[in-house]
PDB file of C-alpha atoms in Angstrom:
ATOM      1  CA  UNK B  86      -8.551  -4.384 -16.052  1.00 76.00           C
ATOM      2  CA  UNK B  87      -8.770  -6.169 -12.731  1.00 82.00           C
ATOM      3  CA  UNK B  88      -5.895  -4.272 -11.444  1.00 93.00           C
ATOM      4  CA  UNK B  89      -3.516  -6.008  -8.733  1.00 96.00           C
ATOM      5  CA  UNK B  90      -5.681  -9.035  -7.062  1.00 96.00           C
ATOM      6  CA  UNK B  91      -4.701 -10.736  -4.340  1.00 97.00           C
ATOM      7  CA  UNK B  92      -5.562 -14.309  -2.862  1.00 96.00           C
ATOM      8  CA  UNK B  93      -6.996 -15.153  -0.418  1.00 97.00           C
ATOM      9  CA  UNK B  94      -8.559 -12.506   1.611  1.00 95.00           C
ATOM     10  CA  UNK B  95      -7.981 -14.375   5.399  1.00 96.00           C
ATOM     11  CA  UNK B  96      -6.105 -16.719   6.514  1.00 96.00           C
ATOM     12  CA  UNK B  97      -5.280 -18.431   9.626  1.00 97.00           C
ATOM     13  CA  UNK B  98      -2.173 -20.803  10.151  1.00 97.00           C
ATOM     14  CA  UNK B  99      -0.990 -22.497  12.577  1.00 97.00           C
ATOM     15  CA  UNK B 100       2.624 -21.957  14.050  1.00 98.00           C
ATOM     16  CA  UNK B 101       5.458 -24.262  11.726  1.00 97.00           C
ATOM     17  CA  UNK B 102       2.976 -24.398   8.913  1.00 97.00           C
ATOM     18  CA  UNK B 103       3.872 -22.443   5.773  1.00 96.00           C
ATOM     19  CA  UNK B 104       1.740 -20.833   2.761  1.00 96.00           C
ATOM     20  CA  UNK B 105       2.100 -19.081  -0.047  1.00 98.00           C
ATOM     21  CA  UNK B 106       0.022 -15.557  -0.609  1.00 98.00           C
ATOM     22  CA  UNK B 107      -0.534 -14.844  -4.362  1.00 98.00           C
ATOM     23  CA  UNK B 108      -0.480 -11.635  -6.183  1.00 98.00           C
ATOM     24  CA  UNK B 109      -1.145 -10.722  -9.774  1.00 98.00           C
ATOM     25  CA  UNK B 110      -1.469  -7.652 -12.034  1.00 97.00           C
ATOM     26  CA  UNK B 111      -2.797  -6.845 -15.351  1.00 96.00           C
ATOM     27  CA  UNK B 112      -1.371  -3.649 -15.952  1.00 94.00           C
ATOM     28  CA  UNK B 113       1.877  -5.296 -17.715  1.00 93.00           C
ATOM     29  CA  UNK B 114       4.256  -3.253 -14.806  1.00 94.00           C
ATOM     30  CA  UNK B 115       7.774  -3.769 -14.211  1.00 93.00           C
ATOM     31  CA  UNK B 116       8.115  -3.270 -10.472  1.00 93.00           C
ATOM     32  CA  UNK B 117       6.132  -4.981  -7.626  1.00 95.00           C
ATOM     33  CA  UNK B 118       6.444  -5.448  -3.908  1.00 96.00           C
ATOM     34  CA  UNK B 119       5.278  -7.333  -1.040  1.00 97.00           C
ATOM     35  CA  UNK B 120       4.287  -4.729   2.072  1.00 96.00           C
ATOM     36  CA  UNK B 121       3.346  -5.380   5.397  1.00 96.00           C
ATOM     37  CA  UNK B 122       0.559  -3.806   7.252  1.00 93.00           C
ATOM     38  CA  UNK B 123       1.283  -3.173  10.951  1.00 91.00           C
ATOM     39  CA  UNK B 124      -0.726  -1.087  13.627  1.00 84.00           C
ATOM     40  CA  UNK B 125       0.994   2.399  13.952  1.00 79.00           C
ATOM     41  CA  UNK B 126       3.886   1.320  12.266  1.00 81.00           C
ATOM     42  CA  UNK B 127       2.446   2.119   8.393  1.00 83.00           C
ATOM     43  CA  UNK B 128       3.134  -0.289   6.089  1.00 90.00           C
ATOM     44  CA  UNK B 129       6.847  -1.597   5.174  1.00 93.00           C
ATOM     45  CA  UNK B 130       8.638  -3.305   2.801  1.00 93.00           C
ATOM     46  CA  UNK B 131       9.115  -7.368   2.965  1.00 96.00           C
ATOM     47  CA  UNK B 132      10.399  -7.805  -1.402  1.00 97.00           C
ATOM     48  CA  UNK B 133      10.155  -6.473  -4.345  1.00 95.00           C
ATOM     49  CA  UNK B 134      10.796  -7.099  -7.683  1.00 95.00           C
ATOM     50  CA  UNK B 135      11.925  -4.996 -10.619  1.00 92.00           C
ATOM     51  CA  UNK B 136      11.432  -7.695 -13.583  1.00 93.00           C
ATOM     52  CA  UNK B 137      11.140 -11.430 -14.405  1.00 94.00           C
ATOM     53  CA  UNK B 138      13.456 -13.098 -12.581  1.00 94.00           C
ATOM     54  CA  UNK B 139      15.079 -10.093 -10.257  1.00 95.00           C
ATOM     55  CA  UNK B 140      14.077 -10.006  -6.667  1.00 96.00           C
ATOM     56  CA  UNK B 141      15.054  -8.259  -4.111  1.00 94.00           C
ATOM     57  CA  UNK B 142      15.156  -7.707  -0.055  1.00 95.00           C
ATOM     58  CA  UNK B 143      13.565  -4.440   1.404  1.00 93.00           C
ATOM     59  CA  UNK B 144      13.273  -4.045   5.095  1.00 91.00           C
ATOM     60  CA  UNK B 145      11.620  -6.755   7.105  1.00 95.00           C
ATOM     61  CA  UNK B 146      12.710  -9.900   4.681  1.00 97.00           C
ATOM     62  CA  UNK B 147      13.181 -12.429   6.990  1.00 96.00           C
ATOM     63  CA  UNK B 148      11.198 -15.317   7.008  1.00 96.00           C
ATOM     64  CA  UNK B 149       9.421 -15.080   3.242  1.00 97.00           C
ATOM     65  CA  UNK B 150      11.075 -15.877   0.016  1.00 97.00           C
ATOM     66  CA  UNK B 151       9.317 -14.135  -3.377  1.00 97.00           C
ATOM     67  CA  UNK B 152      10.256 -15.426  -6.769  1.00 96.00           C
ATOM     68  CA  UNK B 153       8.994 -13.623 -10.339  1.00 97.00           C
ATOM     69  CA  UNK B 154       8.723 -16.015 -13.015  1.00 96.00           C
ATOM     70  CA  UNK B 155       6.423 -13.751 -15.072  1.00 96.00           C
ATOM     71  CA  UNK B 156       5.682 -10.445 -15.332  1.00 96.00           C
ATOM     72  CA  UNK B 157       2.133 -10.774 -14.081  1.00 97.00           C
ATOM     73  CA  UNK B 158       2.746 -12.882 -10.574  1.00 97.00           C
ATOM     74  CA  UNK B 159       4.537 -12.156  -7.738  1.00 98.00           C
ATOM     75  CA  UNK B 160       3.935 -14.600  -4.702  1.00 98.00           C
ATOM     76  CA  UNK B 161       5.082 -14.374  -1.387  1.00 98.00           C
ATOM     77  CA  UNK B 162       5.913 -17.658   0.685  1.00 98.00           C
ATOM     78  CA  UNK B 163       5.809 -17.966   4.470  1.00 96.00           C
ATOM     79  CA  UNK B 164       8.438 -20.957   5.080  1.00 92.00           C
ATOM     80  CA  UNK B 165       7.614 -21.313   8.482  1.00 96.00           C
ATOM     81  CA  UNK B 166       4.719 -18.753  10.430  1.00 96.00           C
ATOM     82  CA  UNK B 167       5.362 -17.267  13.411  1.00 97.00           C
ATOM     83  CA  UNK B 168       2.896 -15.504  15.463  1.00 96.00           C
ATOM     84  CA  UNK B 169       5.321 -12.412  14.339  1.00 96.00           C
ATOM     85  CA  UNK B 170       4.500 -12.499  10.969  1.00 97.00           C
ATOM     86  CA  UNK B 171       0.084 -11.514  11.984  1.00 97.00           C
ATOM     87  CA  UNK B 172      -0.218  -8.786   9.822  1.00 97.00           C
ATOM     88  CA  UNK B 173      -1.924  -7.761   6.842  1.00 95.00           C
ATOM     89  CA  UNK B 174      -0.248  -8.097   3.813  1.00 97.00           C
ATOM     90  CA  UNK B 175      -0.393  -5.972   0.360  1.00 96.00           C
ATOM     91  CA  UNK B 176       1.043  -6.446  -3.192  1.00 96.00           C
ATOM     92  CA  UNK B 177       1.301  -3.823  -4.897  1.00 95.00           C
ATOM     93  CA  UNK B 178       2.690  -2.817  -8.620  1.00 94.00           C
ATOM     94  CA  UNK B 179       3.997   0.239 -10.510  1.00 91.00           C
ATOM     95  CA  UNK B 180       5.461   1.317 -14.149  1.00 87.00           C
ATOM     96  CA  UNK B 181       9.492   0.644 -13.924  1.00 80.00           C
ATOM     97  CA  UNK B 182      12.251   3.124 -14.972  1.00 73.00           C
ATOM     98  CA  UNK B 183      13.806   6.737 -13.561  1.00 67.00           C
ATOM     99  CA  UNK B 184      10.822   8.501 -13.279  1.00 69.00           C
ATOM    100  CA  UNK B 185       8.615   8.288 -10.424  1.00 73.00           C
ATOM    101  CA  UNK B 186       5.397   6.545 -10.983  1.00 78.00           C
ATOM    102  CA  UNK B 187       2.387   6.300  -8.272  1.00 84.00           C
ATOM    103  CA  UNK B 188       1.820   2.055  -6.905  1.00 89.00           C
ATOM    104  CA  UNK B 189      -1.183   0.489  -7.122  1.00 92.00           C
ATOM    105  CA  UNK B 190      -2.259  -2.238  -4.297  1.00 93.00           C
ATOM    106  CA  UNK B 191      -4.011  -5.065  -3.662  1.00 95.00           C
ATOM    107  CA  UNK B 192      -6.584  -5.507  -1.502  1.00 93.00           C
ATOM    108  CA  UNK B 193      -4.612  -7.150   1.190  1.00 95.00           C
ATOM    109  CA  UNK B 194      -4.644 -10.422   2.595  1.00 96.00           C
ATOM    110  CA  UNK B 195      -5.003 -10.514   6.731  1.00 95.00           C
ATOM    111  CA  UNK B 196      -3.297 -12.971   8.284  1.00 97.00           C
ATOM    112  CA  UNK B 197      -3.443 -14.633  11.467  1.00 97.00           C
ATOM    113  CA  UNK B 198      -0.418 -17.107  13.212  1.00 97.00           C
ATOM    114  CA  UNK B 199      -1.874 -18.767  16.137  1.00 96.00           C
TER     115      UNK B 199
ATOM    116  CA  UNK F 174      17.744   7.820   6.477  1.00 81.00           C
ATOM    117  CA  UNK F 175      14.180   8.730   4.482  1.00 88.00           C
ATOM    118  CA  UNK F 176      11.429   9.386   6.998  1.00 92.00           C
ATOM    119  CA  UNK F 177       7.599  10.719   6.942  1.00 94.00           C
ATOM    120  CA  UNK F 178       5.883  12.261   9.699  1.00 95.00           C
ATOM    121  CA  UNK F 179       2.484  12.542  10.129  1.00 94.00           C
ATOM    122  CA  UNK F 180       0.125  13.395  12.957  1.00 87.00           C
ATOM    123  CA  UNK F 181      -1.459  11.238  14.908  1.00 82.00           C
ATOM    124  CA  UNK F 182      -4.304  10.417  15.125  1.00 84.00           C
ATOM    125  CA  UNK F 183      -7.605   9.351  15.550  1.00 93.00           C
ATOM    126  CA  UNK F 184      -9.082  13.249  13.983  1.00 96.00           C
ATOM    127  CA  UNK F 185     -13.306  13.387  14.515  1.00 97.00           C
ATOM    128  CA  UNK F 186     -14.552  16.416  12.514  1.00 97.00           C
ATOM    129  CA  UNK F 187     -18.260  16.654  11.812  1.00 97.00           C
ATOM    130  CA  UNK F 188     -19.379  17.106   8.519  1.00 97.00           C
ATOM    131  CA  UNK F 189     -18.989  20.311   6.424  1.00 97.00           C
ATOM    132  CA  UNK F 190     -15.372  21.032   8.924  1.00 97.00           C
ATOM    133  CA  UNK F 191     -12.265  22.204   7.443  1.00 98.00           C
ATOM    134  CA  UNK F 192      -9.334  19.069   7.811  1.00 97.00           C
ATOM    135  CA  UNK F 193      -5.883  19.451   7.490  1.00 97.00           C
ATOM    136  CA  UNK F 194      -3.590  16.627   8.195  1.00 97.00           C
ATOM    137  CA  UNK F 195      -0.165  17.502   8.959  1.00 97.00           C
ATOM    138  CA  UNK F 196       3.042  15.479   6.769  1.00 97.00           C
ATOM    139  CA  UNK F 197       6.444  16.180   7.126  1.00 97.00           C
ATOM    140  CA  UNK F 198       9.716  14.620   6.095  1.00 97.00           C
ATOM    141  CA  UNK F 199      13.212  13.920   5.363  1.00 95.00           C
ATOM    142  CA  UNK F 200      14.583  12.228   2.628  1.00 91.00           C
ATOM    143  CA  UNK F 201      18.389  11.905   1.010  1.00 85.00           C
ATOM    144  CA  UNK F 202      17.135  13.107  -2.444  1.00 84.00           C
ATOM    145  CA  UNK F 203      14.675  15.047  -3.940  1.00 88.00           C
ATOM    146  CA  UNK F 204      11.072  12.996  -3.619  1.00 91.00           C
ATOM    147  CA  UNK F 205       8.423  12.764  -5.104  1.00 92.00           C
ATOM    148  CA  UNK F 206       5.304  13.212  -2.798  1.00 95.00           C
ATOM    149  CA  UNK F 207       2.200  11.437  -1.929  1.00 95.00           C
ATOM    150  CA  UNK F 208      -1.176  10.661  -0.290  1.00 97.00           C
ATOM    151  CA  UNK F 209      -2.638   7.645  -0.156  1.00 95.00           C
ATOM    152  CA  UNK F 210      -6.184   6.443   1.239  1.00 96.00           C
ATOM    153  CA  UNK F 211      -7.385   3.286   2.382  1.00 93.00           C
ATOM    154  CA  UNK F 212     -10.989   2.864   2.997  1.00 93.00           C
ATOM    155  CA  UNK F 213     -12.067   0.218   5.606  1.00 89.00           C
ATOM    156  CA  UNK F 214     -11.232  -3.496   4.699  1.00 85.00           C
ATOM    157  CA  UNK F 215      -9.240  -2.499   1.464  1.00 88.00           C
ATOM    158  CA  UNK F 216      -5.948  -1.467   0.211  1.00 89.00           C
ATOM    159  CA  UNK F 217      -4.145   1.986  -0.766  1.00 92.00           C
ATOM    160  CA  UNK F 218      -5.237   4.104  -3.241  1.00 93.00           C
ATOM    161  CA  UNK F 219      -3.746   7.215  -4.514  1.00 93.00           C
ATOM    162  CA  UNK F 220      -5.359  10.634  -3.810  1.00 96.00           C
ATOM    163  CA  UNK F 221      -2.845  12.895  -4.815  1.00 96.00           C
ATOM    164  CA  UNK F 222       0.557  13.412  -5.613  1.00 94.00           C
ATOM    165  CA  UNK F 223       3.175  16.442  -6.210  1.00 95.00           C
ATOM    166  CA  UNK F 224       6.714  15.805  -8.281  1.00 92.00           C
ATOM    167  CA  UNK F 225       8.348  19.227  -7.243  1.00 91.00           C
ATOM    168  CA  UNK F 226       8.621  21.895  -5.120  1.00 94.00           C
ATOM    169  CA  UNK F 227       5.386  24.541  -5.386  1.00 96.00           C
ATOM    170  CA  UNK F 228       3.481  21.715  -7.011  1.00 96.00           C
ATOM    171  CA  UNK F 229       0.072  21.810  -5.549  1.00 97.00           C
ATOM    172  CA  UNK F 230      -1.775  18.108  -6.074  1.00 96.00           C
ATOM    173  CA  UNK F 231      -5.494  17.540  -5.677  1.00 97.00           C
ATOM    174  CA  UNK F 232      -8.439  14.867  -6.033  1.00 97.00           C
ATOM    175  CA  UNK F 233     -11.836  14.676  -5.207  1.00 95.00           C
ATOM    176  CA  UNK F 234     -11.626  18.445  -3.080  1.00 97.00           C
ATOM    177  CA  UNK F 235      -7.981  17.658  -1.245  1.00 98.00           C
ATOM    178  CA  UNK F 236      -5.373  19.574  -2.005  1.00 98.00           C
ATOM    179  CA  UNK F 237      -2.087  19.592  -0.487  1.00 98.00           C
ATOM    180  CA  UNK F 238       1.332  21.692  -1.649  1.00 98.00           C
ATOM    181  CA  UNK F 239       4.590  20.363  -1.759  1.00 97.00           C
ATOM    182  CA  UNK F 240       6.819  22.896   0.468  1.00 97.00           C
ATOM    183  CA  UNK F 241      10.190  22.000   0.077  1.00 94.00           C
ATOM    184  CA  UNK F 242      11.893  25.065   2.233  1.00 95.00           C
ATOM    185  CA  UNK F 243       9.294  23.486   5.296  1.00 96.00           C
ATOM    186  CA  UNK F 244       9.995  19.758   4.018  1.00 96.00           C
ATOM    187  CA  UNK F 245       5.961  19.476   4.526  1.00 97.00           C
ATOM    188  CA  UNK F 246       3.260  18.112   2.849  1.00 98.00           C
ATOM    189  CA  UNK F 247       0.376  18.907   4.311  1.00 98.00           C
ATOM    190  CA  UNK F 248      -3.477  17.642   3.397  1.00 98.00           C
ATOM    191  CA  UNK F 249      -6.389  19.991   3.250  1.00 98.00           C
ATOM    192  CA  UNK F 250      -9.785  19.869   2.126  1.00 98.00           C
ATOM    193  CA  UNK F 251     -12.477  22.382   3.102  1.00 97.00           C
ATOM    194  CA  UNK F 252     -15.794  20.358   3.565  1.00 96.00           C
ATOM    195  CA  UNK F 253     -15.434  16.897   4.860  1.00 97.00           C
ATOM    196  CA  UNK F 254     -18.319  13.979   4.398  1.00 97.00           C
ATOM    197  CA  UNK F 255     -18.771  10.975   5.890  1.00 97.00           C
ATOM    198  CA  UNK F 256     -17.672   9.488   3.421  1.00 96.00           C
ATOM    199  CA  UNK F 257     -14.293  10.856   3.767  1.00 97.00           C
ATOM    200  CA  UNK F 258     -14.422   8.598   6.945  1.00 97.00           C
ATOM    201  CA  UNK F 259     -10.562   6.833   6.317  1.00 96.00           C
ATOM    202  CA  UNK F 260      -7.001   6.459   6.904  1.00 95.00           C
ATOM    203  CA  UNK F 261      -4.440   8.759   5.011  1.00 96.00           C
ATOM    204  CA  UNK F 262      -0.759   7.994   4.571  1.00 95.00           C
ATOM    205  CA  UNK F 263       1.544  10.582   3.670  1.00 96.00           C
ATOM    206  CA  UNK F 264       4.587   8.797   1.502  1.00 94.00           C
ATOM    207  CA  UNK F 265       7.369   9.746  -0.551  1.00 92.00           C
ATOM    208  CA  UNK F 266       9.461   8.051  -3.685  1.00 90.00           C
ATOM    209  CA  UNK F 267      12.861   8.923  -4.765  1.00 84.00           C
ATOM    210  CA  UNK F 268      13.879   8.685  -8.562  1.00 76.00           C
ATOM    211  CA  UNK F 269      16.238   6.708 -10.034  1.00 74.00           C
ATOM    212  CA  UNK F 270      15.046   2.876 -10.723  1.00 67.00           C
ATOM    213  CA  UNK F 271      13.781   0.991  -7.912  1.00 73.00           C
ATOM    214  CA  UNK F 272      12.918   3.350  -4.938  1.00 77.00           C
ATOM    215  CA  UNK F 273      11.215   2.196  -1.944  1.00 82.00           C
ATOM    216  CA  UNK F 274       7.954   4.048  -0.918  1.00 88.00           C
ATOM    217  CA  UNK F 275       8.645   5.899   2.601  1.00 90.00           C
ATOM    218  CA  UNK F 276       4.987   5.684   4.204  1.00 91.00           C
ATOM    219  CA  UNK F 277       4.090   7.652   7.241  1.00 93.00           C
ATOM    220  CA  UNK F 278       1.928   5.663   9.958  1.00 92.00           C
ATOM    221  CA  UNK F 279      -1.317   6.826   9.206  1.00 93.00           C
ATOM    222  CA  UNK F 280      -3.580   8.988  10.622  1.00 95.00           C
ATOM    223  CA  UNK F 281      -7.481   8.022  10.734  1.00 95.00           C
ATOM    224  CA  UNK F 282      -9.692  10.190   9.792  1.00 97.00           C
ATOM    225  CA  UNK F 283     -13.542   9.945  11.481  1.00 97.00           C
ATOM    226  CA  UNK F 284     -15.848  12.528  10.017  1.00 97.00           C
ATOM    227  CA  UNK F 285     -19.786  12.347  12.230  1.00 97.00           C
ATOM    228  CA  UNK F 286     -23.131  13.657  10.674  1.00 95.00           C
TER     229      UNK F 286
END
């Protein structure tokens, strides 16, 4: 099980360009999400995903689009980077349904917007 | 709306010292309760969690009881290590489908030989 893996590790862009950060898990979950990293600000919620082909906006949306074609994948796109959007960025998954179940994340991908 | 507070930080302890790192919070339902670490250069992992009120979760020697009359949260253990050396996010879930984590903004634990 490799867990939730996430590519690539760093990245710099320049402002105007746009990229797309990949994430992909093995553990055949339902819901995923796209979080950014912040200094004292925790971590909070760009899009998430609760199946195959349903997306959804969480707090800070603006600026990325996410699309779930599959189960396993859930990219994040950067249309057009802004030195707003340096942060570190984390995918993470979990089990779907009414219960509660704990999220497991990615390493993170740190990214730069000169 | 759902909020988590936890204390700031950075905390230095020295090794073998008693931690506690104070969590409280508000939320519109009844949460589910969390603590997450994240070592240096990687993501969160869960340490513990507690699904009601009482519940006591703990991992690896921390422990931390789920208090909902004091909406608190708080985590203990009773020997650090260095390699406790981290930051810990206090976060809660609400049921129901889709919920949105609620993180707190960290507080960075620095434990010296």
């Amino acid at each position: 099980n490799a867990g939730v893996t996430q590519t690539p590790k760093f990245q710099v862009l320049k402002t105007g360009q746009s990229m797309t950060l990949q994430c992909a898990q093995d553990m055949n979950h339902e819901y995923m999400s796209w979080y950014r990293q912040d200094p004292g600000m925790g971590l909070r919620l760009i899009h998430y995903s609760v199946g195959a082909g349903i997306t959804d906006q969480g707090e800070v949306p603006n600026g990325y689009n996410v699309s779930r074609s599959t189960t396993e994948d859930f990219p994040l796109r950067l249309l057009s980077a802004a030195p707003s959007q340096t942060s570190v960025y984390f995918c993470a998954s979990s089990y779907g349904g009414d219960s509660v179940y704990e999220q497991y994340f990615g390493p993170g991908t740190r990214l730069t917007v000169t | 709306g759902d909020s988590v507070t936890q204390m700031e930080g950075p905390v230095t302890l020295s090794e073998e010292a008693f931690l506690t790192i104070n969590c409280t919070y508000t939320a519109t339902g009844y949460p589910s309760l969390f603590w997450y670490v994240q070592y240096p250069g990687e993501g969160l992992q869960l340490l513990l969690k507690a699904t009601k009120a009482d519940d006591k979760g703990s991992n690896k020697g921390f422990e931390a009881t789920y208090r909902k009359e004091t909406t608190s949260f708080h985590l203990e253990k009773g020997s650090v290590q260095v390699s406790d050396s981290a930051v810990y996010f206090c976060a809660l879930r609400l049921s129901g489908g889709y919920q949105k984590v609620t993180f707190g903004t960290g507080t960075k634990l620095q434990v010296i030989p």
